[in-house]
PDB file of C-alpha atoms in Angstrom:
ATOM      1  CA  UNK Z   1      55.221 108.805 192.295  1.00  0.00           C
ATOM      2  CA  UNK Z   2      55.442 105.057 191.610  1.00  0.00           C
ATOM      3  CA  UNK Z   3      57.332 104.589 194.861  1.00  0.00           C
ATOM      4  CA  UNK Z   4      54.458 106.047 196.910  1.00  0.00           C
ATOM      5  CA  UNK Z   5      51.902 103.982 195.003  1.00  0.00           C
ATOM      6  CA  UNK Z   6      53.822 100.789 195.804  1.00  0.00           C
ATOM      7  CA  UNK Z   7      54.110 101.804 199.476  1.00  0.00           C
ATOM      8  CA  UNK Z   8      50.361 102.523 199.600  1.00  0.00           C
ATOM      9  CA  UNK Z   9      49.511  99.134 198.078  1.00  0.00           C
ATOM     10  CA  UNK Z  10      51.767  97.359 200.598  1.00  0.00           C
ATOM     11  CA  UNK Z  11      50.175  99.205 203.527  1.00  0.00           C
ATOM     12  CA  UNK Z  12      46.642  98.400 202.340  1.00  0.00           C
ATOM     13  CA  UNK Z  13      47.610  94.749 201.882  1.00  0.00           C
ATOM     14  CA  UNK Z  14      49.023  94.562 205.397  1.00  0.00           C
ATOM     15  CA  UNK Z  15      45.926  96.189 206.856  1.00  0.00           C
ATOM     16  CA  UNK Z  16      43.620  93.773 205.047  1.00  0.00           C
ATOM     17  CA  UNK Z  17      45.599  90.704 206.142  1.00  0.00           C
ATOM     18  CA  UNK Z  18      45.539  91.988 209.723  1.00  0.00           C
ATOM     19  CA  UNK Z  19      41.741  92.366 209.514  1.00  0.00           C
ATOM     20  CA  UNK Z  20      41.261  88.692 208.642  1.00  0.00           C
ATOM     21  CA  UNK Z  21      43.608  87.605 211.455  1.00  0.00           C
ATOM     22  CA  UNK Z  22      41.765  89.758 213.990  1.00  0.00           C
ATOM     23  CA  UNK Z  23      38.443  88.431 212.666  1.00  0.00           C
ATOM     24  CA  UNK Z  24      39.494  84.875 213.519  1.00  0.00           C
ATOM     25  CA  UNK Z  25      41.074  85.856 216.822  1.00  0.00           C
ATOM     26  CA  UNK Z  26      38.124  87.933 218.062  1.00  0.00           C
ATOM     27  CA  UNK Z  27      35.289  85.656 216.879  1.00  0.00           C
ATOM     28  CA  UNK Z  28      33.403  84.045 219.797  1.00  0.00           C
ATOM     29  CA  UNK Z  29      30.043  82.986 218.349  1.00  0.00           C
ATOM     30  CA  UNK Z  30      28.588  81.739 215.056  1.00  0.00           C
ATOM     31  CA  UNK Z  31      25.239  83.346 214.278  1.00  0.00           C
ATOM     32  CA  UNK Z  32      24.337  82.086 210.783  1.00  0.00           C
ATOM     33  CA  UNK Z  33      25.401  79.645 208.075  1.00  0.00           C
ATOM     34  CA  UNK Z  34      27.006  82.506 206.118  1.00  0.00           C
ATOM     35  CA  UNK Z  35      28.915  83.489 209.239  1.00  0.00           C
ATOM     36  CA  UNK Z  36      30.129  79.888 209.639  1.00  0.00           C
ATOM     37  CA  UNK Z  37      31.175  79.643 206.003  1.00  0.00           C
ATOM     38  CA  UNK Z  38      33.134  82.899 206.158  1.00  0.00           C
ATOM     39  CA  UNK Z  39      34.853  81.918 209.397  1.00  0.00           C
ATOM     40  CA  UNK Z  40      35.842  78.429 208.151  1.00  0.00           C
ATOM     41  CA  UNK Z  41      37.170  79.910 204.897  1.00  0.00           C
ATOM     42  CA  UNK Z  42      39.287  82.474 206.725  1.00  0.00           C
ATOM     43  CA  UNK Z  43      40.470  80.045 209.426  1.00  0.00           C
ATOM     44  CA  UNK Z  44      41.229  77.007 207.278  1.00  0.00           C
ATOM     45  CA  UNK Z  45      42.384  78.524 204.006  1.00  0.00           C
ATOM     46  CA  UNK Z  46      44.890  80.847 205.620  1.00  0.00           C
ATOM     47  CA  UNK Z  47      46.632  78.062 207.552  1.00  0.00           C
ATOM     48  CA  UNK Z  48      46.043  74.877 205.548  1.00  0.00           C
ATOM     49  CA  UNK Z  49      49.281  74.674 203.605  1.00  0.00           C
ATOM     50  CA  UNK Z  50      51.484  71.746 202.743  1.00  0.00           C
ATOM     51  CA  UNK Z  51      54.833  71.012 201.184  1.00  0.00           C
ATOM     52  CA  UNK Z  52      57.082  67.975 200.780  1.00  0.00           C
ATOM     53  CA  UNK Z  53      57.902  67.936 204.520  1.00  0.00           C
ATOM     54  CA  UNK Z  54      54.631  68.869 206.252  1.00  0.00           C
ATOM     55  CA  UNK Z  55      50.893  68.480 205.715  1.00  0.00           C
ATOM     56  CA  UNK Z  56      48.522  70.786 207.569  1.00  0.00           C
ATOM     57  CA  UNK Z  57      44.860  69.947 207.776  1.00  0.00           C
ATOM     58  CA  UNK Z  58      41.842  71.760 209.175  1.00  0.00           C
ATOM     59  CA  UNK Z  59      39.119  69.827 210.992  1.00  0.00           C
ATOM     60  CA  UNK Z  60      35.686  71.232 211.789  1.00  0.00           C
ATOM     61  CA  UNK Z  61      32.959  69.695 213.946  1.00  0.00           C
ATOM     62  CA  UNK Z  62      29.862  70.581 215.968  1.00  0.00           C
ATOM     63  CA  UNK Z  63      28.312  68.920 218.995  1.00  0.00           C
ATOM     64  CA  UNK Z  64      26.249  69.832 222.027  1.00  0.00           C
ATOM     65  CA  UNK Z  65      29.109  68.422 224.109  1.00  0.00           C
ATOM     66  CA  UNK Z  66      32.392  70.351 223.998  1.00  0.00           C
ATOM     67  CA  UNK Z  67      34.676  67.296 224.308  1.00  0.00           C
ATOM     68  CA  UNK Z  68      32.816  65.430 221.563  1.00  0.00           C
ATOM     69  CA  UNK Z  69      33.082  68.490 219.325  1.00  0.00           C
ATOM     70  CA  UNK Z  70      36.863  68.611 219.866  1.00  0.00           C
ATOM     71  CA  UNK Z  71      37.285  64.867 219.242  1.00  0.00           C
ATOM     72  CA  UNK Z  72      35.224  65.015 216.056  1.00  0.00           C
ATOM     73  CA  UNK Z  73      37.221  67.997 214.738  1.00  0.00           C
ATOM     74  CA  UNK Z  74      40.526  66.207 215.362  1.00  0.00           C
ATOM     75  CA  UNK Z  75      39.197  63.081 213.647  1.00  0.00           C
ATOM     76  CA  UNK Z  76      38.050  65.166 210.672  1.00  0.00           C
ATOM     77  CA  UNK Z  77      41.533  66.674 210.269  1.00  0.00           C
ATOM     78  CA  UNK Z  78      43.239  63.285 210.677  1.00  0.00           C
ATOM     79  CA  UNK Z  79      40.949  61.738 208.033  1.00  0.00           C
ATOM     80  CA  UNK Z  80      41.950  64.442 205.564  1.00  0.00           C
ATOM     81  CA  UNK Z  81      45.635  63.698 206.171  1.00  0.00           C
ATOM     82  CA  UNK Z  82      45.074  59.952 205.888  1.00  0.00           C
ATOM     83  CA  UNK Z  83      43.229  60.523 202.624  1.00  0.00           C
ATOM     84  CA  UNK Z  84      46.249  62.400 201.248  1.00  0.00           C
ATOM     85  CA  UNK Z  85      48.871  59.924 202.459  1.00  0.00           C
ATOM     86  CA  UNK Z  86      47.240  56.479 202.497  1.00  0.00           C
ATOM     87  CA  UNK Z  87      44.161  56.268 200.294  1.00  0.00           C
ATOM     88  CA  UNK Z  88      43.334  53.865 197.483  1.00  0.00           C
ATOM     89  CA  UNK Z  89      41.108  54.682 194.519  1.00  0.00           C
ATOM     90  CA  UNK Z  90      38.971  51.919 193.022  1.00  0.00           C
ATOM     91  CA  UNK Z  91      37.294  52.724 189.719  1.00  0.00           C
ATOM     92  CA  UNK Z  92      34.988  50.666 187.502  1.00  0.00           C
ATOM     93  CA  UNK Z  93      33.832  51.805 184.064  1.00  0.00           C
ATOM     94  CA  UNK Z  94      31.157  50.317 181.831  1.00  0.00           C
ATOM     95  CA  UNK Z  95      30.504  51.507 178.274  1.00  0.00           C
ATOM     96  CA  UNK Z  96      27.571  50.027 176.395  1.00  0.00           C
ATOM     97  CA  UNK Z  97      26.676  50.387 172.704  1.00  0.00           C
ATOM     98  CA  UNK Z  98      23.259  49.127 171.579  1.00  0.00           C
ATOM     99  CA  UNK Z  99      22.062  49.181 168.005  1.00  0.00           C
ATOM    100  CA  UNK Z 100      18.383  49.450 167.212  1.00  0.00           C
ATOM    101  CA  UNK Z 101      16.240  50.580 164.292  1.00  0.00           C
ATOM    102  CA  UNK Z 102      16.716  54.266 165.227  1.00  0.00           C
ATOM    103  CA  UNK Z 103      20.508  54.083 165.422  1.00  0.00           C
ATOM    104  CA  UNK Z 104      23.074  53.399 168.116  1.00  0.00           C
ATOM    105  CA  UNK Z 105      22.508  54.275 171.754  1.00  0.00           C
ATOM    106  CA  UNK Z 106      25.491  54.643 173.999  1.00  0.00           C
ATOM    107  CA  UNK Z 107      25.613  54.559 177.764  1.00  0.00           C
ATOM    108  CA  UNK Z 108      28.481  55.226 180.102  1.00  0.00           C
ATOM    109  CA  UNK Z 109      28.684  54.347 183.770  1.00  0.00           C
ATOM    110  CA  UNK Z 110      31.564  54.978 186.137  1.00  0.00           C
ATOM    111  CA  UNK Z 111      31.779  54.138 189.823  1.00  0.00           C
ATOM    112  CA  UNK Z 112      34.691  55.428 191.856  1.00  0.00           C
ATOM    113  CA  UNK Z 113      35.378  54.754 195.500  1.00  0.00           C
ATOM    114  CA  UNK Z 114      38.044  56.239 197.717  1.00  0.00           C
ATOM    115  CA  UNK Z 115      39.010  53.596 200.264  1.00  0.00           C
ATOM    116  CA  UNK Z 116      40.922  54.150 203.462  1.00  0.00           C
ATOM    117  CA  UNK Z 117      41.721  50.955 205.336  1.00  0.00           C
ATOM    118  CA  UNK Z 118      43.595  50.940 208.665  1.00  0.00           C
ATOM    119  CA  UNK Z 119      45.391  54.260 208.376  1.00  0.00           C
ATOM    120  CA  UNK Z 120      47.852  55.337 211.041  1.00  0.00           C
ATOM    121  CA  UNK Z 121      48.363  59.035 211.661  1.00  0.00           C
ATOM    122  CA  UNK Z 122      50.803  58.931 214.545  1.00  0.00           C
ATOM    123  CA  UNK Z 123      52.908  61.921 215.467  1.00  0.00           C
ATOM    124  CA  UNK Z 124      50.511  64.672 214.447  1.00  0.00           C
ATOM    125  CA  UNK Z 125      50.533  67.930 216.388  1.00  0.00           C
ATOM    126  CA  UNK Z 126      47.637  70.298 217.058  1.00  0.00           C
ATOM    127  CA  UNK Z 127      49.035  73.692 216.108  1.00  0.00           C
ATOM    128  CA  UNK Z 128      45.875  75.735 216.615  1.00  0.00           C
ATOM    129  CA  UNK Z 129      42.406  75.234 218.069  1.00  0.00           C
ATOM    130  CA  UNK Z 130      39.416  77.582 218.078  1.00  0.00           C
ATOM    131  CA  UNK Z 131      36.173  76.880 219.946  1.00  0.00           C
ATOM    132  CA  UNK Z 132      33.038  78.890 219.169  1.00  0.00           C
ATOM    133  CA  UNK Z 133      29.555  78.883 220.648  1.00  0.00           C
ATOM    134  CA  UNK Z 134      26.973  78.026 217.986  1.00  0.00           C
ATOM    135  CA  UNK Z 135      23.260  77.850 218.813  1.00  0.00           C
ATOM    136  CA  UNK Z 136      22.933  75.325 221.631  1.00  0.00           C
ATOM    137  CA  UNK Z 137      26.319  73.646 221.101  1.00  0.00           C
ATOM    138  CA  UNK Z 138      29.987  74.067 220.289  1.00  0.00           C
ATOM    139  CA  UNK Z 139      31.807  74.454 216.964  1.00  0.00           C
ATOM    140  CA  UNK Z 140      35.450  73.392 217.155  1.00  0.00           C
ATOM    141  CA  UNK Z 141      38.060  74.075 214.500  1.00  0.00           C
ATOM    142  CA  UNK Z 142      41.500  72.519 214.782  1.00  0.00           C
ATOM    143  CA  UNK Z 143      44.585  72.806 212.634  1.00  0.00           C
ATOM    144  CA  UNK Z 144      46.880  69.798 212.831  1.00  0.00           C
ATOM    145  CA  UNK Z 145      50.327  69.341 211.383  1.00  0.00           C
ATOM    146  CA  UNK Z 146      51.750  66.018 210.241  1.00  0.00           C
ATOM    147  CA  UNK Z 147      55.432  65.727 209.371  1.00  0.00           C
ATOM    148  CA  UNK Z 148      56.255  63.461 206.463  1.00  0.00           C
ATOM    149  CA  UNK Z 149      59.282  61.235 206.939  1.00  0.00           C
TER     150      UNK Z 149
END
């Protein structure tokens, strides 16, 4: 009995994973913001994995011009990789204590900035690209892979 239950669970899991893959493969047009969100989640989250040897990043962009949409998506993915590999965090904190007749008032202020200066992402490879028609323009999603040395 347990054997058949395990087999049934495996079959259902395989069918569900195949549905999401066919959803991405067969999608040609984005019709709403919910549709876009679902598609990006399925497309990016299923492929965007990294380990100590490889970083994969998903880039998404829209433009009325197809080539601009592709260039923007690639730049978006490269920026995410550069942020992982070559970013600098700058943080400033300010804590103030003021005493008055009613007691002590405390304030806290923190400013953080993620800086990326002259990053080089050479040797990346586009492993997958999907172009969709959206309203009067093009939505491009790219998955790039960057090998760590």
